[in-house]
Short mmCIF file of C-alpha atoms in Angstrom, two decimals:
data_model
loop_
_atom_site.label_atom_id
_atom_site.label_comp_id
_atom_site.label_asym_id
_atom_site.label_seq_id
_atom_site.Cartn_x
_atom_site.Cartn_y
_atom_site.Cartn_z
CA UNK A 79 39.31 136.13 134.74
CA UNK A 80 36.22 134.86 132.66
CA UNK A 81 34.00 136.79 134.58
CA UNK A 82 31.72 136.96 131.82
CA UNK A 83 30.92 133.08 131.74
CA UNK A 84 30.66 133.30 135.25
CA UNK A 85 26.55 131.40 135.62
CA UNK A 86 24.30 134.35 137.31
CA UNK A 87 21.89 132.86 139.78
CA UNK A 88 19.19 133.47 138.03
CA UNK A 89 16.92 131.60 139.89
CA UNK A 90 18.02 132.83 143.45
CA UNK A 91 17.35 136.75 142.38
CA UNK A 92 14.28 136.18 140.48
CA UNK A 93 12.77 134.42 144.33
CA UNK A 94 13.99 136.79 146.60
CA UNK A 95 13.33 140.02 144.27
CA UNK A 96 9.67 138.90 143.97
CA UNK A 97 9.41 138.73 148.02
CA UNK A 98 10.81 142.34 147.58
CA UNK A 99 8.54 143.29 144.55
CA UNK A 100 5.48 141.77 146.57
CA UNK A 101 6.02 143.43 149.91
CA UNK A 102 3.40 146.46 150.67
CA UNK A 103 5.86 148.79 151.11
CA UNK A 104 8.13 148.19 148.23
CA UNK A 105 7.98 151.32 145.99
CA UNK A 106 8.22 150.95 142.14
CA UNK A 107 10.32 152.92 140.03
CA UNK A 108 11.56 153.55 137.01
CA UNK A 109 14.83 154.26 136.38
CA UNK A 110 16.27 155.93 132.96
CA UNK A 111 19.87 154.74 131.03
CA UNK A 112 22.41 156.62 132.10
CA UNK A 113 20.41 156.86 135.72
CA UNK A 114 22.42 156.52 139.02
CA UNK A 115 21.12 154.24 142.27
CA UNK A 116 22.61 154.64 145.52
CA UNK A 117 20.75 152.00 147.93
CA UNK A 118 22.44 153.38 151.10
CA UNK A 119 23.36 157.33 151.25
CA UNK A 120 24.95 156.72 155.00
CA UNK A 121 21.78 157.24 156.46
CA UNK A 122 19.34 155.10 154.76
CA UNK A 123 20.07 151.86 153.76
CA UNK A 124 17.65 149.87 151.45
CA UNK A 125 17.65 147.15 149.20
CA UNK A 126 16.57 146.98 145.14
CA UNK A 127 15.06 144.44 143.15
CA UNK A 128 15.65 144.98 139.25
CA UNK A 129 12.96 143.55 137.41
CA UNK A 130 13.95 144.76 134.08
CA UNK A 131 17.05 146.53 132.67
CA UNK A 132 20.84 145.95 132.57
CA UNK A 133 23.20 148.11 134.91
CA UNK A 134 26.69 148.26 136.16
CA UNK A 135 28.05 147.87 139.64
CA UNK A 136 30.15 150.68 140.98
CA UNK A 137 33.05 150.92 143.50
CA UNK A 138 31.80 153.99 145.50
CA UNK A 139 35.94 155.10 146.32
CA UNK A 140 36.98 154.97 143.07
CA UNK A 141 33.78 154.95 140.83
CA UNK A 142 35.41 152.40 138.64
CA UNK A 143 32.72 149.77 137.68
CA UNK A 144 33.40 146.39 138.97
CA UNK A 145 31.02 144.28 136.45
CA UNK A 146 27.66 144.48 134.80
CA UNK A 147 24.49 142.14 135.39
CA UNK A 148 21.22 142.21 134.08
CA UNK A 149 17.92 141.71 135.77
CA UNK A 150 16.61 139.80 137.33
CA UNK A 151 19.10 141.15 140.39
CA UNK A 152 19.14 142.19 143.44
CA UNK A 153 21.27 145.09 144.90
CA UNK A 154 22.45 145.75 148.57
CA UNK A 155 20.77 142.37 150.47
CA UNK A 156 24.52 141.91 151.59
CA UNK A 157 23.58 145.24 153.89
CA UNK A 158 21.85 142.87 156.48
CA UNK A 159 25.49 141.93 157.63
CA UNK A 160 28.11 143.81 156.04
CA UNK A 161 29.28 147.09 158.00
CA UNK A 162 30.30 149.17 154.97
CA UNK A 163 28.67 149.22 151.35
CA UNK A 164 31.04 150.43 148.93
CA UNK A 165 28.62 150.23 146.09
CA UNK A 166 26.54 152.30 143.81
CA UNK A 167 24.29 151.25 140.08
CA UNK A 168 24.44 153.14 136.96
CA UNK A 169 22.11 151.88 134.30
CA UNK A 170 22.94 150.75 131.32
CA UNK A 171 19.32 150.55 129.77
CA UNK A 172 15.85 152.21 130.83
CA UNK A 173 14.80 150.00 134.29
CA UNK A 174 11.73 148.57 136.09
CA UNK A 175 12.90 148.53 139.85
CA UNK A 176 12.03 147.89 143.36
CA UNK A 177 13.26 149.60 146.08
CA UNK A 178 12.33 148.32 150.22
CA UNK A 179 13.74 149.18 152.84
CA UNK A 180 16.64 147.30 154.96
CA UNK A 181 14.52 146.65 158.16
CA UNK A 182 11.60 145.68 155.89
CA UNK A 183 13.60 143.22 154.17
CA UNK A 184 15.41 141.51 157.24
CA UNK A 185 12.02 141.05 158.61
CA UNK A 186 11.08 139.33 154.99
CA UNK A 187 14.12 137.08 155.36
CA UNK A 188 13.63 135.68 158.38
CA UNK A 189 9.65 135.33 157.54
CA UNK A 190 10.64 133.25 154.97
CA UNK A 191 13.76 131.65 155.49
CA UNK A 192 15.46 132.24 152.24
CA UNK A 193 19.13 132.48 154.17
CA UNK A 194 20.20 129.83 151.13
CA UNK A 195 19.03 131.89 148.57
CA UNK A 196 20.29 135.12 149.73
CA UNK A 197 23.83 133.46 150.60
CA UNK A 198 23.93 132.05 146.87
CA UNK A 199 23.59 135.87 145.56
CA UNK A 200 26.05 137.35 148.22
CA UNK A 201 28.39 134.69 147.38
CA UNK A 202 28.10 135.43 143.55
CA UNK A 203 28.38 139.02 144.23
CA UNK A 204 31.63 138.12 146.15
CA UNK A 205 33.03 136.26 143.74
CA UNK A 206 32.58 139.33 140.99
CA UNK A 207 34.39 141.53 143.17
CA UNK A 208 36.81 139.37 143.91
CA UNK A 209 37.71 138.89 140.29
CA UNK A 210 37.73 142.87 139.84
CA UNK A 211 40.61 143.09 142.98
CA UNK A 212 42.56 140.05 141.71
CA UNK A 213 42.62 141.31 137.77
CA UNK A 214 43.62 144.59 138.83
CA UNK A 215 46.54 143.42 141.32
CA UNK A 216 47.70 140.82 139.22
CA UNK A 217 48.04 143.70 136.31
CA UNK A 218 51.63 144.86 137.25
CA UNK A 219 51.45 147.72 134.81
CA UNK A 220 48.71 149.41 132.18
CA UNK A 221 49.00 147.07 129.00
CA UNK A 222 47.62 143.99 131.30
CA UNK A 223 44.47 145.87 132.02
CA UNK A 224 44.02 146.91 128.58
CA UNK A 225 45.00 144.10 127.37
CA UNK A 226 42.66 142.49 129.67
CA UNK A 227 39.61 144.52 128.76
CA UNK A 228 40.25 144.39 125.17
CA UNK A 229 39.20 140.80 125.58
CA UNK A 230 36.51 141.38 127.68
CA UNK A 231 34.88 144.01 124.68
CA UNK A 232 35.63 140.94 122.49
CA UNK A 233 33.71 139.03 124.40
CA UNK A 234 30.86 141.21 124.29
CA UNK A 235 27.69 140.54 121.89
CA UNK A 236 28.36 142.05 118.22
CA UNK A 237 25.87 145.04 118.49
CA UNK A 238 27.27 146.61 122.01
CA UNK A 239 30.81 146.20 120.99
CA UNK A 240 29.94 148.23 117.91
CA UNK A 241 28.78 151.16 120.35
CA UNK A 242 31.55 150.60 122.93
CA UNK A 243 34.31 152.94 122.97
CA UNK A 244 37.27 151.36 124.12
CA UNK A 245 38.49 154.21 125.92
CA UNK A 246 35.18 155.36 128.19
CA UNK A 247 35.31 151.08 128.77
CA UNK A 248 38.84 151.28 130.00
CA UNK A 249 38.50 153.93 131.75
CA UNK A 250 35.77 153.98 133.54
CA UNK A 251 37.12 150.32 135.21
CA UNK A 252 40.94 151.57 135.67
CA UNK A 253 42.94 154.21 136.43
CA UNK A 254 44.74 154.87 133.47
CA UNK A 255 45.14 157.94 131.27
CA UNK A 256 43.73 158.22 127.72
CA UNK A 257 47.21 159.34 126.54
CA UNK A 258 48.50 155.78 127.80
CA UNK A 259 45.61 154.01 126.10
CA UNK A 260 46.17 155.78 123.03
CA UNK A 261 49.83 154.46 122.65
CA UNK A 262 48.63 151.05 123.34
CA UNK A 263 45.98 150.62 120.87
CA UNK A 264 48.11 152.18 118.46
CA UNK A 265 51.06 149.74 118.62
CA UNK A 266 48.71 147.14 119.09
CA UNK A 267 47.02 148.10 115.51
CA UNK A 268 50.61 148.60 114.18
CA UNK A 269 51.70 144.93 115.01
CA UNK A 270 48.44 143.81 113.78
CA UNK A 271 47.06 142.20 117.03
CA UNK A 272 44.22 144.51 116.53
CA UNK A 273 41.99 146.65 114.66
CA UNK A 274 40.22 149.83 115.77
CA UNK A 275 38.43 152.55 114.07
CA UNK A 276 37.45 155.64 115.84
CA UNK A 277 37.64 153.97 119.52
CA UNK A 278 35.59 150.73 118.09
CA UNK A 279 37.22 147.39 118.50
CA UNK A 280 36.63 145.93 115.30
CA UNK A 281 38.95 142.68 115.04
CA UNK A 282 41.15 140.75 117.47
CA UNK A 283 43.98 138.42 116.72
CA UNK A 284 45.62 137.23 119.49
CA UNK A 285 46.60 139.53 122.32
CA UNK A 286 50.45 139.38 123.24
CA UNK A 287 51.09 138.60 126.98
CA UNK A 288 54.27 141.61 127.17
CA UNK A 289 54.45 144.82 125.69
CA UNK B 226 39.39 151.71 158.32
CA UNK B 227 39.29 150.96 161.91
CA UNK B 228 38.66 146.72 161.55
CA UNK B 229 40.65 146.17 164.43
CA UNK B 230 37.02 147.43 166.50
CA UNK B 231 34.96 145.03 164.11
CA UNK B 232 32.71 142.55 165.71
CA UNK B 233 33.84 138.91 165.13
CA UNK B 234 30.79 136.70 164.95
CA UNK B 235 32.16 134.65 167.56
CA UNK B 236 29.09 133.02 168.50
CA UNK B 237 28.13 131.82 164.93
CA UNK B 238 31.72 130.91 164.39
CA UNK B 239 31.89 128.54 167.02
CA UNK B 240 28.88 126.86 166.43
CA UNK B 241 29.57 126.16 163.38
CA UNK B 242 32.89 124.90 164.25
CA UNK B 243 31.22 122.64 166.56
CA UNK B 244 29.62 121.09 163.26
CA UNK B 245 32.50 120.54 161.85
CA UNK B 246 34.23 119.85 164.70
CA UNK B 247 32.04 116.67 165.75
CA UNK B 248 31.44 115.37 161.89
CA UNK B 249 32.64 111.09 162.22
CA UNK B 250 35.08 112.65 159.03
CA UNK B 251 37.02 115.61 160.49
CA UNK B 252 40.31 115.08 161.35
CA UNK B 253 42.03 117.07 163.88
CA UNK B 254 45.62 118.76 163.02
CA UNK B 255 47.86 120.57 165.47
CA UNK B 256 49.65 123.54 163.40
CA UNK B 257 53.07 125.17 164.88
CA UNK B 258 53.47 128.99 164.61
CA UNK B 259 54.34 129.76 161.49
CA UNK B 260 52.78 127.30 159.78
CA UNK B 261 50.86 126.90 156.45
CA UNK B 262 47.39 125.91 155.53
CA UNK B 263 45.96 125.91 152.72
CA UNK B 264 41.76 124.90 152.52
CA UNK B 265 41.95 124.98 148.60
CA UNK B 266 45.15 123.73 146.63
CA UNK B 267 42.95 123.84 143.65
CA UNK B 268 42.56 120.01 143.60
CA UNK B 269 40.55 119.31 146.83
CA UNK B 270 38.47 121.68 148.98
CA UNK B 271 38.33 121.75 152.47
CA UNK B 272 36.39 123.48 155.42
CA UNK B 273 38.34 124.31 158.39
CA UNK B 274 37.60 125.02 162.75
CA UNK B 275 40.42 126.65 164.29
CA UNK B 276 39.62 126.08 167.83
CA UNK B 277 42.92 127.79 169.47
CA UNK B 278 45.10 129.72 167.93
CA UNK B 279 45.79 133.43 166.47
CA UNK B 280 46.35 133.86 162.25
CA UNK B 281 46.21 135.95 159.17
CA UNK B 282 44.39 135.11 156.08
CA UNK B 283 46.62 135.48 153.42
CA UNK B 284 45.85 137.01 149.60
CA UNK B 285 46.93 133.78 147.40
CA UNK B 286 48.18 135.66 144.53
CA UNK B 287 49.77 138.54 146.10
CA UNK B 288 50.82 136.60 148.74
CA UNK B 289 49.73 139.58 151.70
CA UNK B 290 47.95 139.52 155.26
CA UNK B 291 44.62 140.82 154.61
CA UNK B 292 43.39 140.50 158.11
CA UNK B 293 44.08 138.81 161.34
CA UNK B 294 41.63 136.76 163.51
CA UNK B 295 42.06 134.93 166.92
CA UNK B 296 39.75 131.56 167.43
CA UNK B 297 37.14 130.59 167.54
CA UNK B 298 36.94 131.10 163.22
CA UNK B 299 35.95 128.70 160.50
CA UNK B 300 38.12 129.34 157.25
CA UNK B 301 36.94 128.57 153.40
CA UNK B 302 32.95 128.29 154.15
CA UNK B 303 32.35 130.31 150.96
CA UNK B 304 33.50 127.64 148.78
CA UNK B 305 30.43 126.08 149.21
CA UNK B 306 29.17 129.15 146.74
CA UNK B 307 32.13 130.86 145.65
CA UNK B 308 33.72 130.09 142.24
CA UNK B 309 37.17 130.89 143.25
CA UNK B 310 39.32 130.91 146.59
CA UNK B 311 41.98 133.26 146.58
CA UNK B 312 43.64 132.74 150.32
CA UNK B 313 45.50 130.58 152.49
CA UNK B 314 46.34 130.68 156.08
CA UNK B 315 49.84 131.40 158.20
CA UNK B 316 49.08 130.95 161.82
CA UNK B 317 50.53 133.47 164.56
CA UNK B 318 50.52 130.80 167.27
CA UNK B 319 50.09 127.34 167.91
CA UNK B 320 46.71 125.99 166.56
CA UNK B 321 44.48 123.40 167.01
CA UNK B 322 42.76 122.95 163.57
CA UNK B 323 39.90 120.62 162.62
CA UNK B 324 39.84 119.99 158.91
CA UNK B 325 36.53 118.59 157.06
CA UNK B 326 35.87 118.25 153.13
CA UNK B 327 33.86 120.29 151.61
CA UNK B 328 31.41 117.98 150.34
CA UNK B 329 30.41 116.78 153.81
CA UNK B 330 30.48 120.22 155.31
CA UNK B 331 27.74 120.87 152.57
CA UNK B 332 26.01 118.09 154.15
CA UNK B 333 26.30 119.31 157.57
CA UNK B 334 25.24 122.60 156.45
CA UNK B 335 21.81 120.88 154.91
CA UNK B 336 20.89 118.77 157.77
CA UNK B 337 21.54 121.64 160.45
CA UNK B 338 19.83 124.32 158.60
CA UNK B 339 22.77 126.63 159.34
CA UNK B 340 22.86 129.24 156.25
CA UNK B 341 21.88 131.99 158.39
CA UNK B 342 25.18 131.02 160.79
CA UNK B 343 26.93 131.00 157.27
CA UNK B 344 25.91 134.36 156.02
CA UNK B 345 27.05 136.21 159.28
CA UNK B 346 30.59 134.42 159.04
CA UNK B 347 30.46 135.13 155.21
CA UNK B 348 29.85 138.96 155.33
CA UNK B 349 32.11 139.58 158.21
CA UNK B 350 35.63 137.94 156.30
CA UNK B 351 33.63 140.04 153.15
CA UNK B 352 33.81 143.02 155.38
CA UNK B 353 37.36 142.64 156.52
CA UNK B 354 38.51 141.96 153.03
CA UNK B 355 37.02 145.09 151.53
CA UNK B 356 38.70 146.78 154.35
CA UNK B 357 41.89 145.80 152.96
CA UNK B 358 41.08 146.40 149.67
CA UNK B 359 39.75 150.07 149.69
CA UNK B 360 42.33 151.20 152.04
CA UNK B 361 44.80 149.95 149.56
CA UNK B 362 42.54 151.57 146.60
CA UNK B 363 42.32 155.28 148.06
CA UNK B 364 46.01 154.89 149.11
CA UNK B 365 47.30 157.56 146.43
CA UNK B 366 51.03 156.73 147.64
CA UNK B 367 53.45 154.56 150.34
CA UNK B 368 53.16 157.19 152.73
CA UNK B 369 49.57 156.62 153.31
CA UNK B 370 49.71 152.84 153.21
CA UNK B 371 52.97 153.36 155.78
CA UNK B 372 50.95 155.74 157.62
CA UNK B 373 47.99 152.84 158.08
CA UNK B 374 49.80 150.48 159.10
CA UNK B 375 51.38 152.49 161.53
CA UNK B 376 48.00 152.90 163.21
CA UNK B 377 47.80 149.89 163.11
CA UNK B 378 50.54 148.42 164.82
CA UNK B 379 49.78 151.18 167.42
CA UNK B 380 46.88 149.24 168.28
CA UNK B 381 47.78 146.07 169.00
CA UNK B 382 48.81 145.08 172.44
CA UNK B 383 51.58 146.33 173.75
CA UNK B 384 53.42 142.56 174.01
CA UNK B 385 52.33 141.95 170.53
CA UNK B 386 53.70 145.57 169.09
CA UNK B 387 56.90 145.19 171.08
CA UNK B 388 57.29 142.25 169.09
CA UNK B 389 56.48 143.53 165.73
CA UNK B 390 58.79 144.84 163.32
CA UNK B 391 57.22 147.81 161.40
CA UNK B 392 58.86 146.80 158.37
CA UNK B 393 58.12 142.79 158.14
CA UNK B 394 54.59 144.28 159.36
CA UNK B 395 54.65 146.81 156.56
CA UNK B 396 56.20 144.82 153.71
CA UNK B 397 53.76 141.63 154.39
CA UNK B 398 50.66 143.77 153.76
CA UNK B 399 51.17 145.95 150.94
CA UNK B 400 54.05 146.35 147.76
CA UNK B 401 56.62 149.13 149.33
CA UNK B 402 59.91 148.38 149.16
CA UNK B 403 61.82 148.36 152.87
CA UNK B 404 64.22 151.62 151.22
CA UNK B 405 61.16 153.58 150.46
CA UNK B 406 60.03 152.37 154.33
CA UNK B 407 63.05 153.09 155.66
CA UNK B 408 63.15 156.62 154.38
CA UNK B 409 59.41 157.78 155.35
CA UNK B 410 59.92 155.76 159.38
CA UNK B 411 62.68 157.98 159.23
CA UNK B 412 61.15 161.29 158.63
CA UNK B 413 58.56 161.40 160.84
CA UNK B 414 61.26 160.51 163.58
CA UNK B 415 63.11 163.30 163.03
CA UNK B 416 59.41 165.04 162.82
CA UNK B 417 59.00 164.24 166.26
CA UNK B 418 55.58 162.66 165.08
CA UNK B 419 56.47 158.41 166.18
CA UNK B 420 59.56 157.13 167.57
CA UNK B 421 60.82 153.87 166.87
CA UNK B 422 64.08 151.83 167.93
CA UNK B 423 65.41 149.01 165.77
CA UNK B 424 62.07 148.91 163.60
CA UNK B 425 60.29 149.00 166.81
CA UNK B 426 57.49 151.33 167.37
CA UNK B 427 57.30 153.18 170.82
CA UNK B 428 55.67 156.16 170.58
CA UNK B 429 52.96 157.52 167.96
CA UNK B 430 51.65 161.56 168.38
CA UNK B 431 49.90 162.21 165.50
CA UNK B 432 51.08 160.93 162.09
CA UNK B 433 50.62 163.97 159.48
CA UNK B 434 47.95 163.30 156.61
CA UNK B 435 50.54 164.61 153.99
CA UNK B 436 54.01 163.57 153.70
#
């Protein structure tokens, strides 16, 4: 569940998204908060380096978002192999980017052999996911997944909490309503587990496993 | 949704299998239908060959088929990269099964220069998976789910579906209680739209999108 201490392959991204970045036909652009990528629209299919920026990745069926990552990262390389891309970016911050397309890339992999390298991302990618699917089957009712991201905005450095509204976090990663959330913060603040002020996680105790 | 008309990677599967297969360390295991494997017990990691045999890879912590695959298939290569392992193994037939640790698959995988092999067999179970997981995400109810598997069974050879009890099929997938089963298999056979016998299906028309 600690997806957030989860170590990003840094190293991996940063070598195959300069391959990307250096490529003559990689196109540079830049990409606003708030902005939305979609690296394959059913008919093309391309792949992104992000040089600079932080962003979110989104599951295209249910446009929850799965988990964030900062640059350096690289978006849709799975594409060589998978059939279906359920995936789209939002930004989180202003973004440097690289976009090439699929074909281009495949013929950069093989030109370079960097199989490892890409299999390291895809498998941290996987792994992401996978801890999405099992948090949100595991949750057998609404309190475990707030309960779950309360900890996860807890987790997050001082100055985004401040500016993170735990109901646009919640929801935009679950599918519950803001009437539901609303009597769970509130008893949670009651019983003193919690404090909140105007959506703003401000203080957490400790978290009680039932509800 | 249709993964039954997927591609297997057969060829990379089986080499790699070979790999495994002839490592001085693997040990060779004959499983009985109905039998349990699992490559991770969260203590020791292992690669595995199935050389012969049919099975389902099994959601650990839900405890539901995901998928089924027929040999040749290598099971638990992404642990190599993957933080977590979330599935285990029930095999459909009798199996011959060749069992190697991780640490000298990694090994194998070095000398042989084999991580492009890796990558196909990694994105194909990553494709199945997500299969399972956004038809079980856009499912808005158990008719749909019911409805899918359905299809499903009316796709698998005839021996096979004659054989397969909608309900053990239906209940080993996804969370619907055999009542709320019971009740929907019946409506559409009064519909006219499938006929079954004994949880048997024999005939499928056309399965209505609503319910």
């Amino acid at each position: 569940m600690n997806d957030t201490v989860k170590h990003c392959p840094d190293t991996e991204f940063q070598m195959i998204g300069d391959l990307i970045k250096n490529h003559p036909q990689a196109e540079k652009h830049l990409f606003i908060k708030g902005a939305k990528l979609m690296v394959n629209d059913g008919k093309t299919s391309q792949v992104c380096f992000v040089e600079q920026g932080d962003l979110q990745i989104i599951l295209a069926y249910g446009d929850k978002v799965l988990f964030e990552i900062s640059a350096p990262v690289t978006i849709g390389v799975q594409q060589l192999y998978t059939h279906c891309y359920n995936y789209y970016t939002i930004f989180k911050t202003d973004a440097t980017v690289w976009l090439l397309d699929i074909e281009c890339f495949k013929t950069v992999v093989e030109n370079n052999n960097i199989w490892h390298e890409l299999m390291v991302v895809i498998c941290h990618v996987m792994d992401r996911i996978d801890d999405y699917h099992r948090t949100t089957y595991l949750a057998t009712n609404s309190y475990d997944l707030v309960k779950h991201c309360l900890e996860q905005i807890w987790q997050l450095p001082e100055q985004e909490r401040e500016n993170t509204s735990v109901f646009t976090y919640i929801m935009k990663r679950h599918n519950i309503s803001r009437s539901s959330i609303t009597k769970i913060i509130h008893s949670l603040n009651v019983g003193g587990y919690i404090k909140t002020k105007r959506g703003i996680l401000l203080q957490v105790k400790k978290i009680p496993h039932g509800y």
